[in-house]
Amino acid sequence: MSELSLSGYAIIGIAVLIASCLQASIGFGLGMLAAPVVVLVDPRLIPGTLIMLAAIVTLMVVLRERTAIDVTGTGWALVGRVPGTIAGALILTAIPERALAMLIAAVVLGGVALTSMGWVPAPRRRTLVLAGATSGMLGTATSIGGPPMALVWQRSSGPRLRGTMAGFFLIGSLMSLTMLTLTGAVDRHTVVACAVLIPATVGGYVLSRYANRLLNPRRQRWTAITASATGAVLLVVQQMGLI
């Protein structure tokens, strides 16, 4: 298959810039916002490239918010992440591109619906393990693992939410990348694309430092929800051949 064009990189780069800003500001959003755009431009970059970029931005957030991380909660969530990651990698090997695109749209819209309704499950041990497993499966298969963990930790303070989510996703992303590499889902194209898009990721992180001062958590949350829903709807329309 041909390499991605300059215009293709530009479109994905803008999506990654904004999505990285959201990820660094509210603890999730990179996959939900960027994945629908990436699938439209180059589905080969899902999930490998986005997971690599997510690992980079979460590492920066972990370093920034390291004193606010809920270590115990992260640990229980990672217990669930292990079997979820394995399941996600197996699902990816058996699903065609069109089905993957529709699955991504369904995951995004489902996460948007649950987040919009304000459902708040208690962050108990069993809930954290279940959310971690669900996040691992969805994150590895589609690069969108944020909604389950955001639901559990959504009542946390800004620094605690960002730091805890980042700690979980940093380790989880490394797990997912290991499994994807073993199953052949990470190749030269996904790695090269990641390298090209790193400046957009770093730029999004830098922007988040200003966004954290200008936007309150509620506005940030609804910005992510609206943008994610729009991207998912466009993806469904495109897959149905309407655009």
XYZ file of N, CA, C and O in Angstrom, residues 106-175:
280
model
N -18.943 2.640 17.326
C -19.847 2.172 18.381
C -19.257 2.407 19.766
O -19.957 2.837 20.698
N -17.951 2.145 19.912
C -17.287 2.348 21.205
C -17.308 3.828 21.589
O -17.595 4.195 22.737
N -16.998 4.695 20.616
C -16.983 6.130 20.890
C -18.369 6.613 21.305
O -18.536 7.310 22.318
N -19.388 6.246 20.531
C -20.742 6.704 20.836
C -21.242 6.117 22.152
O -21.956 6.783 22.908
N -20.867 4.882 22.446
C -21.242 4.291 23.726
C -20.589 5.017 24.888
O -21.232 5.311 25.908
N -19.298 5.324 24.736
C -18.602 6.074 25.776
C -19.166 7.464 25.962
O -19.307 7.944 27.091
N -19.518 8.107 24.845
C -20.121 9.438 24.900
C -21.451 9.388 25.642
O -21.750 10.235 26.492
N -22.264 8.382 25.337
C -23.576 8.261 25.975
C -23.441 8.069 27.488
O -24.117 8.751 28.275
N -22.571 7.158 27.892
C -22.401 6.891 29.323
C -21.834 8.106 30.051
O -22.273 8.459 31.150
N -20.840 8.758 29.433
C -20.233 9.931 30.052
C -21.230 11.081 30.134
O -21.281 11.806 31.133
N -22.044 11.255 29.083
C -23.027 12.342 29.059
C -24.092 12.171 30.125
O -24.579 13.145 30.706
N -24.480 10.926 30.393
C -25.517 10.667 31.384
C -25.042 10.885 32.812
O -25.836 10.950 33.742
N -23.720 11.002 32.959
C -23.188 11.279 34.285
C -23.213 10.093 35.222
O -23.137 10.257 36.452
N -23.316 8.873 34.668
C -23.297 7.685 35.513
C -21.951 7.593 36.221
O -20.903 7.691 35.599
N -21.958 7.409 37.526
C -20.718 7.403 38.295
C -20.618 6.114 39.114
O -21.119 6.032 40.237
N -19.983 5.065 38.579
C -19.786 3.849 39.359
C -18.777 4.093 40.478
O -17.837 4.881 40.318
N -18.972 3.455 41.625
C -18.055 3.639 42.749
C -16.704 3.003 42.427
O -16.648 1.880 41.916
N -15.590 3.700 42.685
C -14.257 3.164 42.373
C -13.798 2.115 43.380
O -12.759 2.253 44.036
N -14.586 1.052 43.546
C -14.207 -0.051 44.425
C -13.301 -1.026 43.685
O -13.153 -0.954 42.470
N -12.737 -1.983 44.422
C -11.780 -2.918 43.838
C -12.366 -3.673 42.644
O -11.762 -3.744 41.569
N -13.578 -4.247 42.805
C -14.184 -5.024 41.732
C -14.476 -4.145 40.514
O -14.249 -4.558 39.369
N -14.956 -2.941 40.757
C -15.271 -2.021 39.660
C -14.008 -1.635 38.900
O -14.007 -1.567 37.660
N -12.931 -1.386 39.616
C -11.669 -1.005 38.979
C -11.115 -2.141 38.116
O -10.625 -1.907 37.007
N -11.203 -3.374 38.616
C -10.709 -4.518 37.838
C -11.535 -4.695 36.564
O -10.984 -4.908 35.479
N -12.864 -4.590 36.690
C -13.742 -4.742 35.525
C -13.506 -3.621 34.514
O -13.414 -3.867 33.300
N -13.392 -2.381 35.005
C -13.133 -1.257 34.114
C -11.777 -1.400 33.433
O -11.631 -1.095 32.246
N -10.789 -1.888 34.179
C -9.464 -2.092 33.603
C -9.473 -3.137 32.504
O -8.816 -2.980 31.468
N -10.242 -4.218 32.710
C -10.342 -5.269 31.696
C -11.026 -4.742 30.438
O -10.576 -4.994 29.306
N -12.121 -4.005 30.634
C -12.840 -3.436 29.489
C -11.969 -2.441 28.729
O -11.918 -2.433 27.496
N -11.267 -1.602 29.479
C -10.372 -0.627 28.869
C -9.258 -1.304 28.086
O -8.898 -0.877 26.993
N -8.706 -2.377 28.644
C -7.635 -3.099 27.966
C -8.085 -3.707 26.659
O -7.383 -3.645 25.644
N -9.280 -4.311 26.671
C -9.807 -4.940 25.463
C -10.081 -3.897 24.382
O -9.643 -4.035 23.232
N -10.805 -2.826 24.744
C -11.146 -1.790 23.772
C -9.915 -1.007 23.334
O -9.759 -0.669 22.159
N -9.033 -0.694 24.281
C -7.848 0.082 23.954
C -6.917 -0.638 23.010
O -6.354 -0.033 22.093
N -6.750 -1.948 23.209
C -5.858 -2.719 22.344
C -6.459 -2.925 20.962
O -5.764 -2.870 19.950
N -7.771 -3.155 20.904
C -8.418 -3.420 19.621
C -8.683 -2.156 18.810
O -8.606 -2.169 17.579
N -8.986 -1.043 19.498
C -9.425 0.157 18.774
C -8.649 1.429 19.122
O -8.881 2.471 18.508
N -7.772 1.374 20.122
C -7.015 2.518 20.656
C -7.887 3.429 21.505
O -7.455 4.502 21.918
N -9.129 3.017 21.818
C -10.035 3.836 22.632
C -10.326 3.113 23.940
O -11.281 2.338 24.042
N -9.510 3.346 24.934
C -9.716 2.679 26.221
C -10.082 3.633 27.337
O -10.185 3.237 28.501
N -10.301 4.899 26.994
C -10.540 5.915 28.016
C -11.875 5.879 28.723
O -11.925 6.015 29.955
N -13.007 5.698 28.010
C -14.307 5.818 28.657
C -14.515 4.976 29.914
O -15.023 5.501 30.916
N -14.149 3.679 29.935
C -14.389 2.900 31.162
C -13.684 3.477 32.385
O -14.271 3.554 33.477
N -12.439 3.921 32.211
C -11.686 4.452 33.348
C -12.164 5.857 33.708
O -12.183 6.235 34.888
N -12.543 6.632 32.703
C -13.053 7.980 32.978
C -14.331 7.918 33.801
O -14.564 8.758 34.676
N -15.174 6.907 33.544
C -16.411 6.748 34.307
C -16.110 6.482 35.774
O -16.755 7.024 36.675
N -15.116 5.646 36.039
C -14.783 5.270 37.418
C -14.148 6.422 38.183
O -14.450 6.644 39.356
N -13.283 7.170 37.503
C -12.501 8.202 38.195
C -12.995 9.626 37.926
O -12.319 10.596 38.278
N -14.181 9.792 37.344
C -14.609 11.116 36.901
C -14.841 12.103 38.034
O -14.874 13.310 37.802
N -15.030 11.655 39.261
C -15.253 12.569 40.383
C -13.951 12.988 41.071
O -13.980 13.717 42.055
N -12.828 12.550 40.542
C -11.538 12.927 41.123
C -11.207 14.375 40.777
O -11.727 14.935 39.813
N -10.330 14.974 41.554
C -9.870 16.329 41.264
C -9.065 16.333 39.971
O -8.603 15.278 39.515
N -8.875 17.516 39.377
C -8.165 17.611 38.107
C -6.816 16.922 38.085
O -6.584 16.014 37.279
N -5.872 17.301 38.966
C -4.559 16.661 38.972
C -4.625 15.161 39.258
O -3.903 14.376 38.643
N -5.502 14.749 40.184
C -5.608 13.328 40.524
C -6.189 12.533 39.349
O -5.733 11.432 39.043
N -7.194 13.108 38.679
C -7.783 12.447 37.513
C -6.748 12.289 36.412
O -6.552 11.188 35.872
N -6.073 13.389 36.080
C -5.083 13.339 34.994
C -3.927 12.408 35.333
O -3.501 11.599 34.508
N -3.413 12.512 36.546
C -2.265 11.709 36.935
C -2.588 10.226 37.007
O -1.820 9.385 36.513
N -3.726 9.880 37.613
C -4.102 8.473 37.759
C -4.420 7.844 36.415
O -3.983 6.722 36.110
N -5.195 8.559 35.595
C -5.507 8.049 34.258
C -4.223 7.870 33.445
O -4.043 6.863 32.747
N -3.319 8.840 33.549
C -2.073 8.770 32.780
C -1.215 7.601 33.236
O -0.622 6.890 32.417
N -1.124 7.381 34.548
C -0.343 6.259 35.061
C -0.882 4.929 34.566
O -0.123 4.039 34.144
N -2.201 4.789 34.613
C -2.835 3.562 34.137
C -2.599 3.366 32.642
O -2.214 2.275 32.190
N -2.803 4.431 31.858
C -2.689 4.297 30.409
C -1.239 4.157 29.944
O -0.986 3.553 28.898
N -0.290 4.695 30.687
C 1.108 4.525 30.300
C 1.494 3.052 30.362
O 2.018 2.484 29.390
N 1.221 2.419 31.492
C 1.551 0.997 31.633
C 0.675 0.162 30.704
O 1.140 -0.776 30.049
N -0.621 0.512 30.628
C -1.521 -0.227 29.756
C -1.138 -0.134 28.299
O -1.248 -1.111 27.544
N -0.681 1.042 27.871
C -0.267 1.216 26.472
C 0.933 0.329 26.148
O 1.011 -0.255 25.059
N 1.865 0.231 27.085
C 3.033 -0.624 26.865
C 2.615 -2.087 26.769
O 3.168 -2.853 25.961
N 1.625 -2.492 27.596
C 1.089 -3.856 27.493
C 0.475 -4.093 26.112
O 0.727 -5.116 25.461
